[in-house]
mmCIF file of C-alpha atoms and ligand atoms in Angstrom:
data_model
loop_
_atom_site.group_PDB
_atom_site.id
_atom_site.type_symbol
_atom_site.label_atom_id
_atom_site.label_comp_id
_atom_site.label_asym_id
_atom_site.label_seq_id
_atom_site.Cartn_x
_atom_site.Cartn_y
_atom_site.Cartn_z
ATOM 1 C CA UNK L 944 0.000 0.000 0.000
ATOM 2 C CA UNK L 945 1.402 3.374 -0.942
ATOM 3 C CA UNK L 946 1.420 6.380 1.322
ATOM 4 C CA UNK L 947 -0.335 8.992 -0.803
ATOM 5 C CA UNK L 948 -1.532 12.345 0.426
ATOM 6 C CA UNK L 949 -3.310 14.965 -1.602
ATOM 7 C CA UNK L 950 -1.563 18.269 -1.138
ATOM 8 C CA UNK L 951 -2.745 21.741 -2.108
ATOM 9 C CA UNK L 952 -0.694 24.854 -2.782
ATOM 10 C CA UNK L 953 -2.890 27.814 -1.837
ATOM 11 C CA UNK L 954 -1.380 30.752 -3.656
ATOM 12 C CA UNK L 955 -2.431 34.181 -2.442
ATOM 13 C CA UNK L 956 -2.725 37.345 -4.454
ATOM 14 C CA UNK L 957 -1.774 40.669 -2.889
ATOM 15 C CA UNK L 958 -2.752 41.605 0.669
ATOM 16 C CA UNK L 959 -3.237 45.352 0.951
ATOM 17 C CA UNK L 960 -1.706 47.299 3.823
ATOM 18 C CA UNK L 961 -5.140 48.100 5.213
ATOM 19 C CA UNK L 962 -6.695 44.654 4.720
ATOM 20 C CA UNK L 963 -7.579 43.391 8.189
ATOM 21 C CA UNK L 964 -7.016 39.880 9.551
ATOM 22 C CA UNK L 965 -10.718 38.914 9.345
ATOM 23 C CA UNK L 966 -10.724 39.542 5.591
ATOM 24 C CA UNK L 967 -7.442 37.678 5.033
ATOM 25 C CA UNK L 968 -8.542 34.750 7.213
ATOM 26 C CA UNK L 969 -11.779 34.569 5.175
ATOM 27 C CA UNK L 970 -9.644 34.256 2.011
ATOM 28 C CA UNK L 971 -7.584 31.491 3.636
ATOM 29 C CA UNK L 972 -10.739 29.646 4.677
ATOM 30 C CA UNK L 973 -12.091 29.925 1.141
ATOM 31 C CA UNK L 974 -8.896 28.333 -0.204
ATOM 32 C CA UNK L 975 -9.004 25.681 2.514
ATOM 33 C CA UNK L 976 -12.536 24.772 1.430
ATOM 34 C CA UNK L 977 -11.405 24.576 -2.193
ATOM 35 C CA UNK L 978 -8.688 22.240 -0.948
ATOM 36 C CA UNK L 979 -11.275 20.081 0.809
ATOM 37 C CA UNK L 980 -13.311 19.903 -2.414
ATOM 38 C CA UNK L 981 -10.166 18.737 -4.234
ATOM 39 C CA UNK L 982 -9.664 16.017 -1.609
ATOM 40 C CA UNK L 983 -6.647 17.648 0.038
ATOM 41 C CA UNK L 984 -5.199 16.316 3.286
ATOM 42 C CA UNK L 985 -2.913 19.328 3.544
ATOM 43 C CA UNK L 986 -3.074 22.882 2.162
ATOM 44 C CA UNK L 987 0.045 25.058 2.141
ATOM 45 C CA UNK L 988 -0.220 28.866 2.396
ATOM 46 C CA UNK L 989 2.574 31.398 1.670
ATOM 47 C CA UNK L 990 5.125 33.210 3.809
ATOM 48 C CA UNK L 991 3.587 36.121 5.779
ATOM 49 C CA UNK L 992 0.179 34.883 4.720
ATOM 50 C CA UNK L 993 -1.784 37.073 7.150
ATOM 51 C CA UNK L 994 -0.466 40.506 6.229
ATOM 52 C CA UNK L 995 1.009 42.623 3.516
ATOM 53 C CA UNK L 996 4.776 42.241 3.092
ATOM 54 C CA UNK L 997 5.481 45.032 5.612
ATOM 55 C CA UNK L 998 9.316 44.817 5.512
ATOM 56 C CA UNK L 999 9.106 46.930 2.390
ATOM 57 C CA UNK L 1000 8.639 49.999 4.606
ATOM 58 C CA UNK L 1001 11.400 51.589 6.663
ATOM 59 C CA UNK L 1002 10.713 52.673 10.217
ATOM 60 C CA UNK L 1003 12.993 53.918 13.000
ATOM 61 C CA UNK L 1004 10.952 52.014 15.535
ATOM 62 C CA UNK L 1005 9.848 48.558 14.492
ATOM 63 C CA UNK L 1006 7.701 48.245 17.629
ATOM 64 C CA UNK L 1007 5.357 50.651 15.849
ATOM 65 C CA UNK L 1008 4.727 47.818 13.383
ATOM 66 C CA UNK L 1009 3.939 45.181 15.985
ATOM 67 C CA UNK L 1010 0.333 45.001 14.790
ATOM 68 C CA UNK L 1011 1.663 42.968 11.849
ATOM 69 C CA UNK L 1012 2.882 40.247 14.251
ATOM 70 C CA UNK L 1013 1.010 37.426 15.984
ATOM 71 C CA UNK L 1014 1.554 37.076 19.746
ATOM 72 C CA UNK L 1015 -0.215 33.739 19.933
ATOM 73 C CA UNK L 1016 -1.165 31.070 17.444
ATOM 74 C CA UNK L 1017 -3.976 30.471 17.147
ATOM 75 C CA UNK L 1018 -5.077 33.900 18.289
ATOM 76 C CA UNK L 1019 -8.598 35.288 18.358
ATOM 77 C CA UNK L 1020 -8.481 36.298 14.689
ATOM 78 C CA UNK L 1021 -6.864 33.104 13.379
ATOM 79 C CA UNK L 1022 -8.941 30.669 15.477
ATOM 80 C CA UNK L 1023 -11.637 30.419 12.741
ATOM 81 C CA UNK L 1024 -9.028 28.984 10.353
ATOM 82 C CA UNK L 1025 -8.087 26.292 12.884
ATOM 83 C CA UNK L 1026 -11.762 25.541 13.543
ATOM 84 C CA UNK L 1027 -12.494 25.166 9.837
ATOM 85 C CA UNK L 1028 -9.432 22.978 9.304
ATOM 86 C CA UNK L 1029 -10.632 20.651 12.059
ATOM 87 C CA UNK L 1030 -14.190 20.631 10.723
ATOM 88 C CA UNK L 1031 -13.005 19.801 7.201
ATOM 89 C CA UNK L 1032 -10.258 17.420 8.325
ATOM 90 C CA UNK L 1033 -7.711 19.320 6.250
ATOM 91 C CA UNK L 1034 -4.311 20.260 7.696
ATOM 92 C CA UNK L 1035 -2.427 23.380 6.701
ATOM 93 C CA UNK L 1036 0.893 25.218 6.807
ATOM 94 C CA UNK L 1037 0.840 28.987 7.263
ATOM 95 C CA UNK L 1038 3.550 31.637 7.352
ATOM 96 C CA UNK L 1039 3.197 34.674 9.632
ATOM 97 C CA UNK L 1040 5.191 37.232 11.608
ATOM 98 C CA UNK L 1041 5.717 35.915 15.144
ATOM 99 C CA UNK L 1042 6.331 38.152 18.151
ATOM 100 C CA UNK L 1043 7.658 36.556 21.329
ATOM 101 C CA UNK L 1044 6.899 38.935 24.172
ATOM 102 C CA UNK L 1045 9.709 39.689 26.611
ATOM 103 C CA UNK L 1046 7.510 38.315 29.402
ATOM 104 C CA UNK L 1047 7.239 34.931 27.649
ATOM 105 C CA UNK L 1048 10.832 34.782 26.487
ATOM 106 C CA UNK L 1049 13.479 32.708 28.319
ATOM 107 C CA UNK L 1050 16.014 35.549 27.987
ATOM 108 C CA UNK L 1051 13.564 38.306 28.916
ATOM 109 C CA UNK L 1052 13.937 39.976 25.498
ATOM 110 C CA UNK L 1053 11.353 40.546 22.776
ATOM 111 C CA UNK L 1054 11.962 38.479 19.635
ATOM 112 C CA UNK L 1055 10.509 38.710 16.146
ATOM 113 C CA UNK L 1056 10.652 35.808 13.716
ATOM 114 C CA UNK L 1057 9.395 34.986 10.231
ATOM 115 C CA UNK L 1058 7.603 31.778 11.181
ATOM 116 C CA UNK L 1059 5.638 28.957 9.572
ATOM 117 C CA UNK L 1060 3.479 26.446 11.431
ATOM 118 C CA UNK L 1061 2.327 23.017 10.359
ATOM 119 C CA UNK L 1062 -1.154 22.054 11.560
ATOM 120 C CA UNK L 1063 -2.608 18.539 11.482
ATOM 121 C CA UNK L 1064 -6.066 17.577 10.272
ATOM 122 C CA UNK L 1065 -7.422 17.755 13.822
ATOM 123 C CA UNK L 1066 -6.340 21.384 14.172
ATOM 124 C CA UNK L 1067 -3.362 20.650 16.424
ATOM 125 C CA UNK L 1068 -0.015 22.336 15.768
ATOM 126 C CA UNK L 1069 2.637 19.808 14.723
ATOM 127 C CA UNK L 1070 5.595 22.174 14.603
ATOM 128 C CA UNK L 1071 6.957 25.689 14.207
ATOM 129 C CA UNK L 1072 9.688 26.630 11.774
ATOM 130 C CA UNK L 1073 11.501 29.979 11.978
ATOM 131 C CA UNK L 1074 13.206 31.312 8.852
ATOM 132 C CA UNK L 1075 16.953 30.721 8.870
ATOM 133 C CA UNK L 1076 18.231 32.793 5.907
ATOM 134 C CA UNK L 1077 16.996 36.376 6.275
ATOM 135 C CA UNK L 1078 17.618 38.343 3.075
ATOM 136 C CA UNK L 1079 17.721 42.059 2.328
ATOM 137 C CA UNK L 1080 19.103 44.785 4.576
ATOM 138 C CA UNK L 1081 18.853 46.364 8.041
ATOM 139 C CA UNK L 1082 18.978 50.074 7.267
ATOM 140 C CA UNK L 1083 17.047 52.415 5.012
ATOM 141 C CA UNK L 1084 18.425 52.341 1.469
ATOM 142 C CA UNK L 1085 16.525 55.154 -0.259
ATOM 143 C CA UNK L 1086 18.161 54.454 -3.636
ATOM 144 C CA UNK L 1087 15.944 51.376 -3.945
ATOM 145 C CA UNK L 1088 12.484 51.759 -5.512
ATOM 146 C CA UNK L 1089 11.209 49.831 -2.470
ATOM 147 C CA UNK L 1090 12.908 48.433 0.602
ATOM 148 C CA UNK L 1091 13.510 44.804 1.592
ATOM 149 C CA UNK L 1092 14.048 45.271 5.341
ATOM 150 C CA UNK L 1093 13.573 41.710 6.536
ATOM 151 C CA UNK L 1094 16.873 41.984 8.377
ATOM 152 C CA UNK L 1095 15.440 44.896 10.378
ATOM 153 C CA UNK L 1096 12.146 43.212 11.200
ATOM 154 C CA UNK L 1097 13.220 39.601 11.821
ATOM 155 C CA UNK L 1098 15.919 37.709 13.651
ATOM 156 C CA UNK L 1099 17.716 34.810 12.030
ATOM 157 C CA UNK L 1100 16.704 31.528 13.581
ATOM 158 C CA UNK L 1101 19.471 29.272 14.878
ATOM 159 C CA UNK L 1102 17.173 26.264 15.098
ATOM 160 C CA UNK L 1103 18.025 24.948 11.643
ATOM 161 C CA UNK L 1104 15.738 22.674 9.644
ATOM 162 C CA UNK L 1105 14.051 20.024 11.782
ATOM 163 C CA UNK L 1106 11.576 17.518 10.356
ATOM 164 C CA UNK L 1107 8.342 16.178 11.821
ATOM 165 C CA UNK L 1108 6.466 12.899 11.488
ATOM 166 C CA UNK L 1109 3.015 13.918 10.285
ATOM 167 C CA UNK L 1110 0.603 13.202 7.444
ATOM 168 C CA UNK L 1111 1.933 9.637 7.360
ATOM 169 C CA UNK L 1112 5.329 10.922 6.252
ATOM 170 C CA UNK L 1113 8.360 13.004 7.182
ATOM 171 C CA UNK L 1114 7.611 16.698 6.756
ATOM 172 C CA UNK L 1115 9.876 19.754 6.692
ATOM 173 C CA UNK L 1116 9.467 23.495 6.248
ATOM 174 C CA UNK L 1117 11.504 26.367 4.843
ATOM 175 C CA UNK L 1118 10.666 29.974 4.092
ATOM 176 C CA UNK L 1119 11.228 31.934 0.912
ATOM 177 C CA UNK L 1120 14.937 32.805 0.730
ATOM 178 C CA UNK L 1121 15.764 29.506 2.475
ATOM 179 C CA UNK L 1122 14.716 27.788 -0.760
ATOM 180 C CA UNK L 1123 17.693 29.190 -2.650
ATOM 181 C CA UNK L 1124 20.257 27.447 -0.394
ATOM 182 C CA UNK L 1125 21.208 23.809 -1.012
ATOM 183 C CA UNK L 1126 21.935 23.345 2.694
ATOM 184 C CA UNK L 1127 18.238 23.849 3.429
ATOM 185 C CA UNK L 1128 17.204 20.738 1.538
ATOM 186 C CA UNK L 1129 20.267 18.698 2.472
ATOM 187 C CA UNK L 1130 19.759 19.332 6.204
ATOM 188 C CA UNK L 1131 16.264 17.899 5.874
ATOM 189 C CA UNK L 1132 17.324 15.295 3.313
ATOM 190 C CA UNK L 1133 19.764 13.875 5.840
ATOM 191 C CA UNK L 1134 16.811 13.433 8.195
ATOM 192 C CA UNK L 1135 14.841 11.561 5.523
ATOM 193 C CA UNK L 1136 12.420 14.349 4.616
ATOM 194 C CA UNK L 1137 9.660 13.383 2.193
ATOM 195 C CA UNK L 1138 7.854 16.696 1.738
ATOM 196 C CA UNK L 1139 9.198 20.243 2.147
ATOM 197 C CA UNK L 1140 6.665 23.067 2.485
ATOM 198 C CA UNK L 1141 7.892 26.476 1.309
ATOM 199 C CA UNK L 1142 6.055 29.798 1.211
ATOM 200 C CA UNK L 1143 7.525 32.826 -0.549
ATOM 201 C CA UNK L 1144 7.197 36.556 -1.331
ATOM 202 C CA UNK L 1145 9.604 37.295 -4.171
ATOM 203 C CA UNK L 1146 9.616 40.748 -5.747
ATOM 204 C CA UNK L 1147 10.355 40.574 -9.471
ATOM 205 C CA UNK L 1148 12.664 43.589 -9.192
ATOM 206 C CA UNK L 1149 15.964 42.785 -7.497
ATOM 207 C CA UNK L 1150 17.518 46.186 -6.862
ATOM 208 C CA UNK L 1151 21.153 45.087 -6.226
ATOM 209 C CA UNK L 1152 21.283 43.402 -9.658
ATOM 210 C CA UNK L 1153 18.265 44.044 -11.921
ATOM 211 C CA UNK L 1154 19.827 41.743 -14.494
ATOM 212 C CA UNK L 1155 18.313 38.946 -12.414
ATOM 213 C CA UNK L 1156 14.740 40.271 -12.807
ATOM 214 C CA UNK L 1157 14.025 38.337 -15.984
ATOM 215 C CA UNK L 1158 15.332 35.159 -14.342
ATOM 216 C CA UNK L 1159 13.144 35.254 -11.206
ATOM 217 C CA UNK L 1160 10.782 32.545 -12.451
ATOM 218 C CA UNK L 1161 13.634 30.377 -13.663
ATOM 219 C CA UNK L 1162 15.608 30.677 -10.423
ATOM 220 C CA UNK L 1163 12.502 29.984 -8.353
ATOM 221 C CA UNK L 1164 11.856 26.661 -10.009
ATOM 222 C CA UNK L 1165 15.527 25.823 -10.506
ATOM 223 C CA UNK L 1166 16.364 25.796 -6.790
ATOM 224 C CA UNK L 1167 13.228 23.967 -5.673
ATOM 225 C CA UNK L 1168 13.385 21.352 -8.438
ATOM 226 C CA UNK L 1169 17.068 20.715 -7.704
ATOM 227 C CA UNK L 1170 16.392 20.474 -3.974
ATOM 228 C CA UNK L 1171 13.600 17.969 -4.594
ATOM 229 C CA UNK L 1172 15.583 15.766 -6.964
ATOM 230 C CA UNK L 1173 18.878 15.786 -5.061
ATOM 231 C CA UNK L 1174 17.140 14.754 -1.851
ATOM 232 C CA UNK L 1175 14.355 12.565 -3.210
ATOM 233 C CA UNK L 1176 11.590 14.678 -1.700
ATOM 234 C CA UNK L 1177 8.376 16.423 -2.643
ATOM 235 C CA UNK L 1178 8.626 20.220 -2.552
ATOM 236 C CA UNK L 1179 5.572 22.456 -2.371
ATOM 237 C CA UNK L 1180 6.375 26.082 -3.315
ATOM 238 C CA UNK L 1181 3.626 28.618 -2.596
ATOM 239 C CA UNK L 1182 3.692 32.294 -3.531
ATOM 240 C CA UNK L 1183 2.060 35.488 -2.463
ATOM 241 C CA UNK L 1184 2.068 36.889 -5.983
ATOM 242 C CA UNK L 1185 0.739 39.823 -7.947
ATOM 243 C CA UNK L 1186 1.187 43.537 -7.391
ATOM 244 C CA UNK L 1187 0.985 44.372 -3.687
ATOM 245 C CA UNK L 1188 1.286 48.009 -2.634
ATOM 246 C CA UNK L 1189 2.968 48.786 -5.962
ATOM 247 C CA UNK L 1190 5.471 45.921 -5.809
ATOM 248 C CA UNK L 1191 5.112 43.121 -8.345
ATOM 249 C CA UNK L 1192 5.854 39.685 -6.900
ATOM 250 C CA UNK L 1193 6.409 36.337 -8.538
ATOM 251 C CA UNK L 1194 3.567 33.820 -8.531
ATOM 252 C CA UNK L 1195 4.209 30.444 -10.241
ATOM 253 C CA UNK L 1196 3.375 28.326 -7.176
ATOM 254 C CA UNK L 1197 4.126 24.699 -7.878
ATOM 255 C CA UNK L 1198 4.129 21.133 -6.643
ATOM 256 C CA UNK L 1199 7.368 19.275 -7.387
ATOM 257 C CA UNK L 1200 7.846 15.514 -7.306
ATOM 258 C CA UNK L 1201 10.960 13.715 -6.008
ATOM 259 C CA UNK L 1202 11.996 13.334 -9.654
ATOM 260 C CA UNK L 1203 12.340 17.127 -9.795
ATOM 261 C CA UNK L 1204 9.382 17.394 -12.166
ATOM 262 C CA UNK L 1205 6.689 20.018 -11.660
ATOM 263 C CA UNK L 1206 3.395 18.143 -11.469
ATOM 264 C CA UNK L 1207 1.121 21.163 -10.894
ATOM 265 C CA UNK L 1208 1.612 24.895 -11.339
ATOM 266 C CA UNK L 1209 -0.536 27.967 -10.683
ATOM 267 C CA UNK L 1210 -1.625 29.848 -13.787
ATOM 268 C CA UNK L 1211 -2.706 33.136 -12.174
ATOM 269 C CA UNK L 1212 -1.100 35.741 -9.932
ATOM 270 C CA UNK L 1213 -4.020 35.771 -7.488
ATOM 271 C CA UNK L 1214 -5.736 33.520 -4.955
ATOM 272 C CA UNK L 1215 -5.606 30.054 -6.523
ATOM 273 C CA UNK L 1216 -5.614 26.491 -5.253
ATOM 274 C CA UNK L 1217 -3.658 23.849 -7.136
ATOM 275 C CA UNK L 1218 -3.336 20.281 -5.940
ATOM 276 C CA UNK L 1219 -1.724 16.939 -6.668
ATOM 277 C CA UNK L 1220 -1.680 13.450 -5.268
ATOM 278 C CA UNK L 1221 1.745 13.033 -3.657
ATOM 279 C CA UNK L 1222 2.908 9.456 -3.262
ATOM 280 C CA UNK L 1223 5.433 9.650 -0.419
ATOM 281 C CA UNK L 1224 6.784 6.241 -1.382
ATOM 282 C CA UNK L 1225 7.997 7.773 -4.648
ATOM 283 C CA UNK L 1226 10.785 9.374 -2.555
ATOM 284 C CA UNK L 1227 12.399 5.971 -2.044
ATOM 285 C CA UNK L 1228 13.010 5.627 -5.782
ATOM 286 C CA UNK L 1229 15.622 8.355 -5.399
ATOM 287 C CA UNK L 1230 16.646 7.891 -1.771
ATOM 288 C CA UNK L 1231 17.415 4.187 -2.352
ATOM 289 C CA UNK L 1232 19.161 4.515 -5.728
ATOM 290 C CA UNK L 1233 21.106 7.488 -7.134
ATOM 291 C CA UNK L 1234 20.858 9.427 -3.874
ATOM 292 C CA UNK L 1235 21.435 6.605 -1.441
ATOM 293 C CA UNK L 1236 23.292 8.806 1.031
ATOM 294 C CA UNK L 1237 24.669 5.943 3.158
ATOM 295 C CA UNK L 1238 26.163 4.250 0.141
ATOM 296 C CA UNK L 1239 27.370 7.099 -2.029
ATOM 297 C CA UNK L 1240 27.766 10.330 -0.053
ATOM 298 C CA UNK L 1241 31.348 11.226 0.869
ATOM 299 C CA UNK L 1242 31.115 13.531 3.896
ATOM 300 C CA UNK L 1243 34.713 12.737 4.751
ATOM 301 C CA UNK L 1244 35.887 14.495 1.580
ATOM 302 C CA UNK L 1245 33.562 17.486 1.730
ATOM 303 C CA UNK L 1246 36.181 19.393 3.670
ATOM 304 C CA UNK L 1247 34.885 22.882 2.996
ATOM 305 C CA UNK L 1248 31.333 22.203 4.152
ATOM 306 C CA UNK L 1249 31.958 23.190 7.736
ATOM 307 C CA UNK L 1250 30.743 25.884 10.042
ATOM 308 C CA UNK L 1251 32.789 28.622 8.432
ATOM 309 C CA UNK L 1252 31.245 31.764 6.977
ATOM 310 C CA UNK L 1253 32.486 33.294 3.744
ATOM 311 C CA UNK L 1254 35.002 32.017 1.263
ATOM 312 C CA UNK L 1255 38.082 30.017 2.200
ATOM 313 C CA UNK L 1256 41.060 31.345 0.269
ATOM 314 C CA UNK L 1257 42.738 28.580 -1.724
ATOM 315 C CA UNK L 1258 46.380 27.963 -0.817
ATOM 316 C CA UNK L 1259 49.082 29.306 -3.110
ATOM 317 C CA UNK L 1260 50.078 27.251 -6.157
ATOM 318 C CA UNK L 1261 47.027 25.061 -6.383
ATOM 319 C CA UNK L 1262 47.102 24.436 -10.092
ATOM 320 C CA UNK L 1263 44.907 21.628 -11.319
ATOM 321 C CA UNK L 1264 47.927 19.319 -11.727
ATOM 322 C CA UNK L 1265 48.732 19.644 -8.052
ATOM 323 C CA UNK L 1266 45.312 18.506 -6.955
ATOM 324 C CA UNK L 1267 45.973 15.015 -8.290
ATOM 325 C CA UNK L 1268 47.070 12.631 -5.592
ATOM 326 C CA UNK L 1269 50.628 11.462 -6.015
ATOM 327 C CA UNK L 1270 51.639 14.279 -8.344
ATOM 328 C CA UNK L 1271 55.081 15.577 -7.646
ATOM 329 C CA UNK L 1272 55.756 18.888 -9.343
ATOM 330 C CA UNK L 1273 58.963 19.671 -7.520
HETATM 331 N N1 CDT W 1238 10.854 36.951 1.317
HETATM 332 C C1 CDT W 1238 12.032 36.626 0.791
HETATM 333 O O1 CDT W 1238 12.839 35.943 1.405
HETATM 334 N N2 CDT W 1238 12.267 37.110 -0.441
HETATM 335 C C2 CDT W 1238 13.533 36.949 -1.069
HETATM 336 C C3 CDT W 1238 13.805 38.160 -1.887
HETATM 337 C C4 CDT W 1238 15.196 38.490 -1.784
HETATM 338 S S1 CDT W 1238 15.513 40.045 -2.469
HETATM 339 C C5 CDT W 1238 16.072 40.950 -1.199
HETATM 340 C C6 CDT W 1238 13.661 35.722 -1.955
HETATM 341 O O2 CDT W 1238 14.711 35.072 -1.880
HETATM 342 O O3 CDT W 1238 12.775 35.430 -2.746
#
């Protein structure tokens, strides 16, 4: 018997700055119901799926933007989503801005994270993931047409990429920029992950190098398809797309099989539910053959994959001849 789950990618269109939580939660519930109609066990929503992408605005005092953060999950405004999930028997993953109050924090400090939760079909929270790779900048950079101040609004998580047993499989999460890093998938791949859930907000315009603008769609699929194939896992990539507060963001949400093939893709830039039947046993075709880590990986020779940051300078005189064992160029 195969372990198949039906998974939905619930792409969102823009969320306006003044759109309140009740309206956004109603949109999420509508997509959840569409997922139920499609037979979904699990519906995946995007990064920061409850608010506009507020890190595009500079502020001296980020505490003035705390209304964009959730202090509890579920909270009074998100409880209806949990209730509907339980009623329908459909789980979900949802990205949101998380605020940990100083009073609730082990170190007595306030913390802000870019977080995603995974919720089971009975409405219980399976796990929290906090974004590891925080892109953009900390300070106002007025030369940009719009800001990408995630590094001002969110801390980097040091918790890495855990996996959870849920939905009859091994589930992992990552958030937006995390999807561009091979370590993200490999960390979870080494723990046997079978499905990685990824929400994203990706502006088409990349101010530091606009030459990349035309490649946004290509890079989006390239990194997720490679991560899926090289780790024998399903990857579900879900956008908040369309033009939000004047900023155009990539859509192209997709469901990727362990072969690296896209098996479903959104066709709009707005609220849209796509789905696919995901056979988790398909992962073994890759995990037990080409990417049998125990048999073929060579961690003992991957000397530069360590805890260092930045680039390690190569030693002097490392011509290609000298890299061959036994060569003697003296
Ligand atoms: N949200 C997020 O992580 N977006 C980034 C944009 C980076 S441009 C500063 C992404 O990697 O898609």
